[in-house]
PDB file of C-alpha atoms in Angstrom:
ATOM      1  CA  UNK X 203      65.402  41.658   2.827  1.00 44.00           C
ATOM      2  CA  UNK X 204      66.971  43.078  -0.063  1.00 43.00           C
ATOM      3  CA  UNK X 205      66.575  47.413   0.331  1.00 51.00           C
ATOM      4  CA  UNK X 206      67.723  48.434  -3.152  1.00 82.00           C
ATOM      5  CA  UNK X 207      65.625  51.254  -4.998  1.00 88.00           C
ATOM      6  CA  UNK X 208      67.130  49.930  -8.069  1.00 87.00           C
ATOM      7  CA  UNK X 209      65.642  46.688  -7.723  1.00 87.00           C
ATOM      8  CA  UNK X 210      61.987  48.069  -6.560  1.00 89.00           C
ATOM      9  CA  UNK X 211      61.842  50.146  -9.582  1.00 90.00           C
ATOM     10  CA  UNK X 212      61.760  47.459 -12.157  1.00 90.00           C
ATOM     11  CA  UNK X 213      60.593  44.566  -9.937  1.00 88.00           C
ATOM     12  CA  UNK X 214      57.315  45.926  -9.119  1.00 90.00           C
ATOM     13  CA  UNK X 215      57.097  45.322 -13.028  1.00 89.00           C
ATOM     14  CA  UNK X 216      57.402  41.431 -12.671  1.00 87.00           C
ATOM     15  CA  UNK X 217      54.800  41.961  -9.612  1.00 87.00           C
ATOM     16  CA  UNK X 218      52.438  44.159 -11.353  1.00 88.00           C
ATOM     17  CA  UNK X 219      53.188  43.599 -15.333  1.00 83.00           C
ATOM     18  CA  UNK X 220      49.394  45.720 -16.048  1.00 84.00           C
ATOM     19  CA  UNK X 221      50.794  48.578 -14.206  1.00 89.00           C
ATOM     20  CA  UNK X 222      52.523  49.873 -17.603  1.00 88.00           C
ATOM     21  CA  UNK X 223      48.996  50.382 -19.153  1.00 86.00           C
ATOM     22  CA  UNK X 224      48.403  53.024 -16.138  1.00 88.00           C
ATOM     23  CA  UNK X 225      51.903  54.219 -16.235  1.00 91.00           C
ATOM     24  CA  UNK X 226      51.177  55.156 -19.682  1.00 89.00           C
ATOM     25  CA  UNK X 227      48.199  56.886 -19.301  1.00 89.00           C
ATOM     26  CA  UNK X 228      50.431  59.500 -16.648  1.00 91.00           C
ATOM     27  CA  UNK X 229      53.103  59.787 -19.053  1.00 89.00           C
ATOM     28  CA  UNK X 230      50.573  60.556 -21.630  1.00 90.00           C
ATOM     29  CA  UNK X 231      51.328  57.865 -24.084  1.00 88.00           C
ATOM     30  CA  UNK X 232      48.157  56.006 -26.056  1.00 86.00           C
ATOM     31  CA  UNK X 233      48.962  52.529 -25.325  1.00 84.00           C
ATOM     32  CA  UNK X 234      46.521  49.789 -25.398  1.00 83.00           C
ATOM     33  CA  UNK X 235      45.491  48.046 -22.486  1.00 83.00           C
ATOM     34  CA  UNK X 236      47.305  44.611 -22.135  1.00 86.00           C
ATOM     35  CA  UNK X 237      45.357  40.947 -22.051  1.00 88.00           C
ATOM     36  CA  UNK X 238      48.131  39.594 -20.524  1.00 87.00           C
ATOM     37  CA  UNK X 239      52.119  39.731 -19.975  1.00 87.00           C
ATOM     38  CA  UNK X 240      54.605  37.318 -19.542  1.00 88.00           C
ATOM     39  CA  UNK X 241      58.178  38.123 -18.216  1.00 86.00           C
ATOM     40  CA  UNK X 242      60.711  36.851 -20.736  1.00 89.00           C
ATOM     41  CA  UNK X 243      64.502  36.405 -19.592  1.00 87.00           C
ATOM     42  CA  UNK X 244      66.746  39.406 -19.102  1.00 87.00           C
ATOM     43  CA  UNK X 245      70.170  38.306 -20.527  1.00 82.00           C
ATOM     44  CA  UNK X 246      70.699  39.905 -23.723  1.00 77.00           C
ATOM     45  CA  UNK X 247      73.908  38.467 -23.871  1.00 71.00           C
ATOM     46  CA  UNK X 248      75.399  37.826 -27.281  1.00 62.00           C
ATOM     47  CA  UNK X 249      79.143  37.213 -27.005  1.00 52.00           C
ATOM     48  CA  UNK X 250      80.230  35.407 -24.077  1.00 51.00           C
ATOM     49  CA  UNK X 251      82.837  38.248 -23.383  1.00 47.00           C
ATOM     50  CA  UNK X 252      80.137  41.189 -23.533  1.00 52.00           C
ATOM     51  CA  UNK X 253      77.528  40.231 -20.817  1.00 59.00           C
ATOM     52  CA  UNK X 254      74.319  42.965 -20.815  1.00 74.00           C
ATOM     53  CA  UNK X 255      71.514  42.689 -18.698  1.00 85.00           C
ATOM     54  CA  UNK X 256      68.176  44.938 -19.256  1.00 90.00           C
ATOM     55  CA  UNK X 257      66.444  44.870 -15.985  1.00 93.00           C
ATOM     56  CA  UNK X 258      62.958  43.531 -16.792  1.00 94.00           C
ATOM     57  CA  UNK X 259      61.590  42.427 -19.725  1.00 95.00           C
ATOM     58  CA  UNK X 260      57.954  41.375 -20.352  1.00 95.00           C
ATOM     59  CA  UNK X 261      55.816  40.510 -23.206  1.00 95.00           C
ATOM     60  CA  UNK X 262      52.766  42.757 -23.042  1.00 94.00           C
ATOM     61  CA  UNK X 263      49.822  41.132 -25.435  1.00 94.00           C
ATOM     62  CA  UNK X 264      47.018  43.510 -26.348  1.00 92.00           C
ATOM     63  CA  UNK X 265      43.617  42.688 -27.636  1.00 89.00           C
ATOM     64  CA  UNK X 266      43.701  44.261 -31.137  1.00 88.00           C
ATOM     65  CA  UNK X 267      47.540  45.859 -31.718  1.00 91.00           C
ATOM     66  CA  UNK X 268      49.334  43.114 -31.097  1.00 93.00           C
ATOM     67  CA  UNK X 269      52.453  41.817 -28.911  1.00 95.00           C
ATOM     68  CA  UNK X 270      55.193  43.957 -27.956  1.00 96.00           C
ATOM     69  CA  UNK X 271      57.958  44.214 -26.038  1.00 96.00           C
ATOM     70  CA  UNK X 272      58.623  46.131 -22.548  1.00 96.00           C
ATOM     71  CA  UNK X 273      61.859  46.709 -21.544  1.00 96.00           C
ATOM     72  CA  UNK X 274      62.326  48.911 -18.028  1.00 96.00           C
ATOM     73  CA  UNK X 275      65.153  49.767 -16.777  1.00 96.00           C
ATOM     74  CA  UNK X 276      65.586  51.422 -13.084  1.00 95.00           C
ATOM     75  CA  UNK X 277      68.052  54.302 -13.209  1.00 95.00           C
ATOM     76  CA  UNK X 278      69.777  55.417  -9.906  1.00 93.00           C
ATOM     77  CA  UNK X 279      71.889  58.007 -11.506  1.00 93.00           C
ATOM     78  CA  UNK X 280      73.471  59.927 -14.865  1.00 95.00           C
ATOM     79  CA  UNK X 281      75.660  57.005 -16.741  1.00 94.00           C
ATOM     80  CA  UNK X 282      76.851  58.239 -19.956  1.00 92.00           C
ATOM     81  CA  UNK X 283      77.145  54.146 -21.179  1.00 91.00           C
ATOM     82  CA  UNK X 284      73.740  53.599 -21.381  1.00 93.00           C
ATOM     83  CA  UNK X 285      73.888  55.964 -24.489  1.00 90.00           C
ATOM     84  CA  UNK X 286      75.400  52.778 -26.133  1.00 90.00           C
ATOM     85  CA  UNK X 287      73.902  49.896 -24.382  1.00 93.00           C
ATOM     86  CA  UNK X 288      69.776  51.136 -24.525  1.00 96.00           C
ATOM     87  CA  UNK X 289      69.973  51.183 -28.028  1.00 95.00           C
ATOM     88  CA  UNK X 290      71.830  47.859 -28.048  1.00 93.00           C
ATOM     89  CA  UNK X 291      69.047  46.299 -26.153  1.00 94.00           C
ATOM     90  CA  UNK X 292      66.066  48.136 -28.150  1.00 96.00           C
ATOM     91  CA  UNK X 293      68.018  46.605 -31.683  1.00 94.00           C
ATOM     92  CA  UNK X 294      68.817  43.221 -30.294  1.00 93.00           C
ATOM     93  CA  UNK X 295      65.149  42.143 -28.760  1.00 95.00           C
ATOM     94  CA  UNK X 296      63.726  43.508 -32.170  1.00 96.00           C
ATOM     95  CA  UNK X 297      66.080  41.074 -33.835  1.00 94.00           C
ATOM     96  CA  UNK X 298      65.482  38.401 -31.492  1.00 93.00           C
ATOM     97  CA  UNK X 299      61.513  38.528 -31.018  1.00 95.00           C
ATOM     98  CA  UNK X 300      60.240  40.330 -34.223  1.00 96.00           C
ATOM     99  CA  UNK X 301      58.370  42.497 -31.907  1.00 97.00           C
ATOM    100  CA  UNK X 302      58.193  46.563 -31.243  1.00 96.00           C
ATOM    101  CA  UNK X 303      60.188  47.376 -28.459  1.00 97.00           C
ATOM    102  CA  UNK X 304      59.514  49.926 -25.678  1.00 96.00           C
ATOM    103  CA  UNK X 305      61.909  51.367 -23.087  1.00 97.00           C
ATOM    104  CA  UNK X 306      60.797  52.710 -19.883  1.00 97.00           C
ATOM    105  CA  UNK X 307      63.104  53.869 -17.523  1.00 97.00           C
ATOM    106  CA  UNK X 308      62.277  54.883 -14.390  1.00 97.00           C
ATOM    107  CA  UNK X 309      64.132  57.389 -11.773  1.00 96.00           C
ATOM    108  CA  UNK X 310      64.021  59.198  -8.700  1.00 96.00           C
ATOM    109  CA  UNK X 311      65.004  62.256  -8.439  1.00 95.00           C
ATOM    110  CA  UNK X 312      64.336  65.180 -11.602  1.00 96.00           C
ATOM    111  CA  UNK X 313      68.053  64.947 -12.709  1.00 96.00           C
ATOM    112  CA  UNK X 314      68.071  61.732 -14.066  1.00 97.00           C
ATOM    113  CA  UNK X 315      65.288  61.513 -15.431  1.00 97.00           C
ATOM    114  CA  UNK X 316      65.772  64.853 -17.409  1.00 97.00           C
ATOM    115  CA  UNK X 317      68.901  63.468 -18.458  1.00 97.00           C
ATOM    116  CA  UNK X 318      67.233  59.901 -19.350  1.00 97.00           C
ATOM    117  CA  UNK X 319      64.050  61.523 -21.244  1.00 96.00           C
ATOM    118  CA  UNK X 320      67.149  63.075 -23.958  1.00 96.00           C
ATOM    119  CA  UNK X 321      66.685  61.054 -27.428  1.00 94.00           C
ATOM    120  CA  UNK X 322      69.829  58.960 -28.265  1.00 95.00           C
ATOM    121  CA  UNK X 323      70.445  59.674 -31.951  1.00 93.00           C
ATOM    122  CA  UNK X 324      73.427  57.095 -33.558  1.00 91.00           C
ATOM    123  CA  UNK X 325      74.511  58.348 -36.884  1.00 89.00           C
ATOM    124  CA  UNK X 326      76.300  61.341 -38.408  1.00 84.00           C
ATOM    125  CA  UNK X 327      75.441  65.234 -38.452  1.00 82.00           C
ATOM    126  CA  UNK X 328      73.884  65.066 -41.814  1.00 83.00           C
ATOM    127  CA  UNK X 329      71.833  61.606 -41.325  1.00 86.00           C
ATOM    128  CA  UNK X 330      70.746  59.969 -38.349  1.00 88.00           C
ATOM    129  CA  UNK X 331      70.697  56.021 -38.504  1.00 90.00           C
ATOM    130  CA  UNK X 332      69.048  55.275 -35.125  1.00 91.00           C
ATOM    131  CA  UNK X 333      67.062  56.992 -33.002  1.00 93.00           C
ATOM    132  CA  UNK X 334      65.720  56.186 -29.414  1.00 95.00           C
ATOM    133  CA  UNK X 335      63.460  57.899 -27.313  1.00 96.00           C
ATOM    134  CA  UNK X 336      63.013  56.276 -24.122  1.00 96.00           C
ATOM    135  CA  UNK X 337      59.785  56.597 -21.865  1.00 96.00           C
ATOM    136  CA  UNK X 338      61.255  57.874 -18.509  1.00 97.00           C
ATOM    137  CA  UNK X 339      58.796  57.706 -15.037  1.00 97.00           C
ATOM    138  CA  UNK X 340      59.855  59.922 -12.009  1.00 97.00           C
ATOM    139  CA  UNK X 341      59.105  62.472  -9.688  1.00 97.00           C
ATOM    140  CA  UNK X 342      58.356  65.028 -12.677  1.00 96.00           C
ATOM    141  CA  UNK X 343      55.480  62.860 -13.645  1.00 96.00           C
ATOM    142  CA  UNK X 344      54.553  60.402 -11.438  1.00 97.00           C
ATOM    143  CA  UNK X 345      51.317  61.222  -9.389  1.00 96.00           C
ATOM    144  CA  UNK X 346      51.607  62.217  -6.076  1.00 97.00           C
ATOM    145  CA  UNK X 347      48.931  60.340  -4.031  1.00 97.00           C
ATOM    146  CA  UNK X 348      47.477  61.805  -0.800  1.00 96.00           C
ATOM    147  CA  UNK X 349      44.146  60.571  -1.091  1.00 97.00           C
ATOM    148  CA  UNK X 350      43.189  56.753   0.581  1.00 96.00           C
ATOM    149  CA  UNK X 351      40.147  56.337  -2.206  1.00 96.00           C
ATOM    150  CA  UNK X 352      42.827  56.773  -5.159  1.00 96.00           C
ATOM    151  CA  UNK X 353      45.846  54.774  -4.114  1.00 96.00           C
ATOM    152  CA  UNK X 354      42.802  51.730  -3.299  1.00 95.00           C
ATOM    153  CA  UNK X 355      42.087  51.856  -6.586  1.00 94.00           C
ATOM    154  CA  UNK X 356      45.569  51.135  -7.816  1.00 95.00           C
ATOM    155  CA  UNK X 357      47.854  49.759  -5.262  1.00 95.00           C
ATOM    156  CA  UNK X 358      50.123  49.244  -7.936  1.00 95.00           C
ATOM    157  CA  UNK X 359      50.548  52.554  -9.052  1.00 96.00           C
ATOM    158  CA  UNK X 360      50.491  53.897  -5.933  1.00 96.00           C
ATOM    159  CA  UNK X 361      53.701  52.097  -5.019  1.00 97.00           C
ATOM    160  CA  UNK X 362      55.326  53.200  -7.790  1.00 96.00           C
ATOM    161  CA  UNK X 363      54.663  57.044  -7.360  1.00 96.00           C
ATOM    162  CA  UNK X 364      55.782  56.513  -3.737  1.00 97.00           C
ATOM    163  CA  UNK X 365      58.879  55.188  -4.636  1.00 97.00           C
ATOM    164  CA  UNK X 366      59.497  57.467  -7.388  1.00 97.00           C
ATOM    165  CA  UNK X 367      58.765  60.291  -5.048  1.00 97.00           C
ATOM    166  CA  UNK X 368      61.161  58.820  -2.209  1.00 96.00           C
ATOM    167  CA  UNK X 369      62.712  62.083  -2.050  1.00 95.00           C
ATOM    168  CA  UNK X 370      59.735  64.821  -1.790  1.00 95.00           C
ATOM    169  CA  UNK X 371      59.297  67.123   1.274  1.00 94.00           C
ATOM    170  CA  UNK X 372      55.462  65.742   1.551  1.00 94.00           C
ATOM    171  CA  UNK X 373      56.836  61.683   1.328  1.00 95.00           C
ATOM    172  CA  UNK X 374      55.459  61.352   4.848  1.00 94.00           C
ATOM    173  CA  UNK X 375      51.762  62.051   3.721  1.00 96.00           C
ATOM    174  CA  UNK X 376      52.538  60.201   0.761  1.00 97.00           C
ATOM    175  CA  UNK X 377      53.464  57.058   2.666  1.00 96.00           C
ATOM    176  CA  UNK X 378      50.731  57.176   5.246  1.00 95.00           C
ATOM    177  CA  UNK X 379      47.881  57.515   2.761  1.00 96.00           C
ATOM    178  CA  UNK X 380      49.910  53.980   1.020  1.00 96.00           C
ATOM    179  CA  UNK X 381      50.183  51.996   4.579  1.00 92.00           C
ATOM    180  CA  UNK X 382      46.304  53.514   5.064  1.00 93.00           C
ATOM    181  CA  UNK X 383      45.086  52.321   1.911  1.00 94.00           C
ATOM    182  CA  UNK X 384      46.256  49.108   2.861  1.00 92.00           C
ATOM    183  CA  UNK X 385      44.732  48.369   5.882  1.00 87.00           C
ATOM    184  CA  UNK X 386      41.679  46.738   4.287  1.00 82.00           C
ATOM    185  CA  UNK X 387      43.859  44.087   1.883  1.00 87.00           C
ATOM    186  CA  UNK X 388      44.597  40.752   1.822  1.00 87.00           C
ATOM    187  CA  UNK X 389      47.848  40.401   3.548  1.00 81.00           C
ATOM    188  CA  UNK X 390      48.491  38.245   0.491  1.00 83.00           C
ATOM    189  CA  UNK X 391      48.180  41.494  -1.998  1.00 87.00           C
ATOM    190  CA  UNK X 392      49.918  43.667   0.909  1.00 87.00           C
ATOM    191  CA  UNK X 393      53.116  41.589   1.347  1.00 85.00           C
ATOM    192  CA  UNK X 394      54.626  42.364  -1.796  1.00 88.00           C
ATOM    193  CA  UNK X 395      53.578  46.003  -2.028  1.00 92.00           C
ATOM    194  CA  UNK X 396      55.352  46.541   1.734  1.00 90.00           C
ATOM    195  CA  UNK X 397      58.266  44.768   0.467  1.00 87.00           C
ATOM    196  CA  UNK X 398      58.478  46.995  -2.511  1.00 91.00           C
ATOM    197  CA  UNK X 399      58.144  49.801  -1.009  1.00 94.00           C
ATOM    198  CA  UNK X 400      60.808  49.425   1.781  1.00 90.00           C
ATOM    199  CA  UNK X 401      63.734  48.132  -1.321  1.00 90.00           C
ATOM    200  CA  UNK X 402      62.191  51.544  -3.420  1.00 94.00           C
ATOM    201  CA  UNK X 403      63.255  53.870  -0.199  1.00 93.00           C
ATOM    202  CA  UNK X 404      66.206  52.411   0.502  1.00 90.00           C
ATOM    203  CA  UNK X 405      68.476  54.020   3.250  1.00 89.00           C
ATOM    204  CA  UNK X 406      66.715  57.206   2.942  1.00 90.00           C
ATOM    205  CA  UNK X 407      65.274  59.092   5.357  1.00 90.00           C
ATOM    206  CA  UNK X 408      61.514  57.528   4.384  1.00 92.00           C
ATOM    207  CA  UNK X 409      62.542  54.697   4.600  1.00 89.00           C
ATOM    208  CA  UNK X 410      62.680  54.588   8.560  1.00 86.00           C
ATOM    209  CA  UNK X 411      59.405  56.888   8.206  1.00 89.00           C
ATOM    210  CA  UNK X 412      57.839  53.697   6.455  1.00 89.00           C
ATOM    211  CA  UNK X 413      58.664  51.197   8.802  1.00 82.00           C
ATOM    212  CA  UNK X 414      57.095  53.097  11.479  1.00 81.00           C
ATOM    213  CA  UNK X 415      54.024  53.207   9.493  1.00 84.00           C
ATOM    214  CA  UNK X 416      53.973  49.191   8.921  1.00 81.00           C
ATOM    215  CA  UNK X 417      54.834  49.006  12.727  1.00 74.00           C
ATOM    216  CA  UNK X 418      51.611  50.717  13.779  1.00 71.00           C
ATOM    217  CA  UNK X 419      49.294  51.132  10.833  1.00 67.00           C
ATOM    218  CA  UNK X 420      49.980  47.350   9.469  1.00 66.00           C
ATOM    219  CA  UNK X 421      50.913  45.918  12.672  1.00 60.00           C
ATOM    220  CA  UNK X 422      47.802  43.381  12.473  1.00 61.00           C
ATOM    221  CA  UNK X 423      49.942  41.950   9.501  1.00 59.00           C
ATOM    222  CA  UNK X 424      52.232  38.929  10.562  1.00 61.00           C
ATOM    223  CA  UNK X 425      53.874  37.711   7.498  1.00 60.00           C
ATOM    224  CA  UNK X 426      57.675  37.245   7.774  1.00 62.00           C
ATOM    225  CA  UNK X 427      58.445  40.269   6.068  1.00 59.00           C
ATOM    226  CA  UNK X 428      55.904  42.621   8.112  1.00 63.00           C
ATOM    227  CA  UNK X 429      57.908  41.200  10.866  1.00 65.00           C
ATOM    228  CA  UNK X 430      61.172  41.961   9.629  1.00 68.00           C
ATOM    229  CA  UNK X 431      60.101  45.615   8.664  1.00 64.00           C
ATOM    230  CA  UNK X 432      58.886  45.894  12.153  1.00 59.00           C
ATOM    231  CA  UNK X 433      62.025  44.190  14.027  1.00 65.00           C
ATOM    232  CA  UNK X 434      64.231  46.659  11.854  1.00 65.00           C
ATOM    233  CA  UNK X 435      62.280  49.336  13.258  1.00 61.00           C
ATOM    234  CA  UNK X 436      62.507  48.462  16.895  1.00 63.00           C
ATOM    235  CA  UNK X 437      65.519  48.148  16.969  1.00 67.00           C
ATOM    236  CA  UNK X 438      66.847  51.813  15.160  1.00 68.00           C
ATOM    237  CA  UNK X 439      63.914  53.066  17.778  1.00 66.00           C
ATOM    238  CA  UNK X 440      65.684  51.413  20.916  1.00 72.00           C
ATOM    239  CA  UNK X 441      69.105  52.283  19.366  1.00 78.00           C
ATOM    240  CA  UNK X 442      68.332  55.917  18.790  1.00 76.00           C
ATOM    241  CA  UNK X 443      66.517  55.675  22.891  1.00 74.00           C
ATOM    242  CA  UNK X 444      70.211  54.196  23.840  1.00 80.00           C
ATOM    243  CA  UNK X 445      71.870  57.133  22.559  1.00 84.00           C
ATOM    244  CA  UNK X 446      69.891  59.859  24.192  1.00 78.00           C
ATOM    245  CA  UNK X 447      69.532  57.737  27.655  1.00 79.00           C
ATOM    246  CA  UNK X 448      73.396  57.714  27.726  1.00 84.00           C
ATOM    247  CA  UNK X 449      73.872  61.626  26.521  1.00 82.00           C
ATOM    248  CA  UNK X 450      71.633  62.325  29.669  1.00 77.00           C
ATOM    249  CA  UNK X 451      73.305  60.663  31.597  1.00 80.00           C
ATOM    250  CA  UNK X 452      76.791  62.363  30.586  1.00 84.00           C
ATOM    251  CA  UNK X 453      78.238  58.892  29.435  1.00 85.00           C
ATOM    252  CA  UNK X 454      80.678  59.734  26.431  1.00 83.00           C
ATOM    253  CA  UNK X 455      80.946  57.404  24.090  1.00 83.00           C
ATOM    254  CA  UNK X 456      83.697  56.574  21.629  1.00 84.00           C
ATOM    255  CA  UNK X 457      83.332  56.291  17.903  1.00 82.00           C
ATOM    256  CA  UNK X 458      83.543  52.333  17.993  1.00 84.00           C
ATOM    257  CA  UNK X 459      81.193  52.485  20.504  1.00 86.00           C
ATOM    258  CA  UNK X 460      78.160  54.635  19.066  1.00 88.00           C
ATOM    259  CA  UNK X 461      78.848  52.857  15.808  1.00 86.00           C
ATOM    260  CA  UNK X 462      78.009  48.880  18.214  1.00 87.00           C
ATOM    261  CA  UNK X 463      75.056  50.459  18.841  1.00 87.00           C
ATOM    262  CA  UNK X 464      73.498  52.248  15.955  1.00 84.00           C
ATOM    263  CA  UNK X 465      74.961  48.933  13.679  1.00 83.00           C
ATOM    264  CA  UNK X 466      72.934  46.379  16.304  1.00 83.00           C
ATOM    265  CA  UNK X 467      69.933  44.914  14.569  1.00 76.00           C
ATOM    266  CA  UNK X 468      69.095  42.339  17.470  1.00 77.00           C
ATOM    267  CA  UNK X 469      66.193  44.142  19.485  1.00 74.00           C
ATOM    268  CA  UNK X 470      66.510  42.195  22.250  1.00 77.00           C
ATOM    269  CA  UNK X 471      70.091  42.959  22.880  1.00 83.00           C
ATOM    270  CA  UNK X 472      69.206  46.758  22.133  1.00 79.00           C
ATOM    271  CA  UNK X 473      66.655  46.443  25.103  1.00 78.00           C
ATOM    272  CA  UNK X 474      69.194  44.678  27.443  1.00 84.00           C
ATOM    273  CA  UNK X 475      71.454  47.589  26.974  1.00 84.00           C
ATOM    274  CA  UNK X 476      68.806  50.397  27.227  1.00 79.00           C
ATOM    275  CA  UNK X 477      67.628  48.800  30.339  1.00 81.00           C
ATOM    276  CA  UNK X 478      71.237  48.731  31.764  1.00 85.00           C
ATOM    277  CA  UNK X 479      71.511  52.434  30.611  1.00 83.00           C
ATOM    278  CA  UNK X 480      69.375  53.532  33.100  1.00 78.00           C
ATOM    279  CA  UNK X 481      71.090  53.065  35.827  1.00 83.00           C
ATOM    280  CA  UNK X 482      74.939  53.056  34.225  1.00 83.00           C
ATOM    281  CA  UNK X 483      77.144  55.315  35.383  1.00 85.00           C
ATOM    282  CA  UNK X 484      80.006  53.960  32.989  1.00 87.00           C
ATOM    283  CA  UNK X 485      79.538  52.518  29.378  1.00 86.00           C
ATOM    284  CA  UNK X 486      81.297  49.089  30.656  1.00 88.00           C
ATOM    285  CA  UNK X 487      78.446  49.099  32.849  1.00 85.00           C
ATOM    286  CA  UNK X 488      75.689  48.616  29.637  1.00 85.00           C
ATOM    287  CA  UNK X 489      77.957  46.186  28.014  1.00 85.00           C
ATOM    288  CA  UNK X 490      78.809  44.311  31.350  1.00 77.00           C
ATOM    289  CA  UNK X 491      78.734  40.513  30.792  1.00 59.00           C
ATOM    290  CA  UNK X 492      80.001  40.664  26.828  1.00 58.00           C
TER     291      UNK X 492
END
């Protein structure tokens, strides 16, 4: 399973292309509500030796304004180059589709997206030529959903503001009122939501605080991936019970070895060692037989 926050942030996009009509509504933009989107390819490549890649791109069609365009891009952190290459892609899918272009980018943590929100002007001091102002989502505006009722009515969304929020002191409350809201859904509509949700925390803390939460809450759930979430949490769980079984016990343990265990993502070797660990008095005696 891929865990990459970059990747959530735009993909849930492709998943959920009407989720920019509520997105729009938090960030306080009047934007129609789309009939239907389309994803369109994300290589905006124009010479073969310049290669640039927005990271989704979807056609929104609305009943009475028209097509346009919807360009989101998922940023992880301050890089000074977009300056040149968001404009690039705003100019070139104009060109190419004959369509109004919109850029959302979307961020977690208040940094970046301060420093994303900043209009990109590209002319001189006494005349500006182009000017971008991108829509930025993040933890400054995203909603922070606590209550069951409102993330049921837009799973979507709610994903999204947990994601964004990945990094907020009340993440826990925010992820148990997602896994909660779930409990009553398809497992067809939950799938992709878990799976976006696990890539949008990424190694963070939550993250492990989330796969408890599909574990118990969602453990009726037994698609592939609820599997997976759940295997990954067994096994930090019976890693992290290793560790403290052999710090009782006064076994010290050398950097190689702590870093066997807490790298292990077999459960049922974790369990063979804990099991050993009980009754060890010597670390070769949890590894015996390997």
């Amino acid at each position: 399973m891929v865990s990459s926050p970059h990747e959530a942030m735009h993909r849930i996009f492709q998943e959920y292309p009407g989720l920019f009509s509520r997105v729009s509504e938090v960030l306080g933009v009047d934007i129609p509500p789309p009939t239907s989107a389309t994803a369109l390819p994300t290589d905006l490549t124009e010479a073969r030796p310049v290669e640039r890649r927005v990271d989704t791109l979807l056609r929104i069609e609305t009943e009475h304004d028209g097509p346009f365009l919807l360009a989101i891009e998922a940023q992880g952190k301050k890089d000074p180059r977009k300056t040149a290459s968001w404009p690039y892609y705003v100019s070139y899918l104009h060109n190419r589709y004959g369509l109004p272009v919109l850029l959302l980018v979307v961020c977690q943590d208040h940094t970046t997206a301060e420093w994303a929100a900043r209009p990109i002007s590209i002319g001189i001091r006494q005349w500006q030529t182009l000017a971008l102002s991108p829509l930025v989502a993040g933890p400054h505006n995203m909603p922070v959903i606590t209550d069951v009722a409102e993330a049921r009515k837009d799973l979507a969304l709610a994903t999204l503001a947990a994601i964004t929020h990945a990094d907020n002191p009340d993440v826990g409350a925010i992820l148990k009122t997602l896994s909660a809201a779930l409990r009553d859904t398809p497992e067809a509509i939950a799938d992709p939501i878990v799976e976006l949700t696990a890539q949008g925390l990424g190694n963070r803390p939550a993250a492990q605080q989330w796969r408890n939460l599909v574990a118990v809450d969602l453990s009726f759930y037994k698609s592939p991936l609820s599997e997976e979430i759940r295997d990954e949490g067994r096994a930090e769980g019976r890693a992290e019970g290793l560790l403290l079984v052999l710090e009782a016990r006064g076994i010290a343990l050398a950097d190689g070895t702590r870093e066997k265990i807490t790298s292990c993502d077999d459960p049922q070797l974790l369990r063979q060692w804990l099991n050993r660990a009980a009754t060890a008095t010597t670390i070769e005696d949890v590894f015996t037989g390997e």
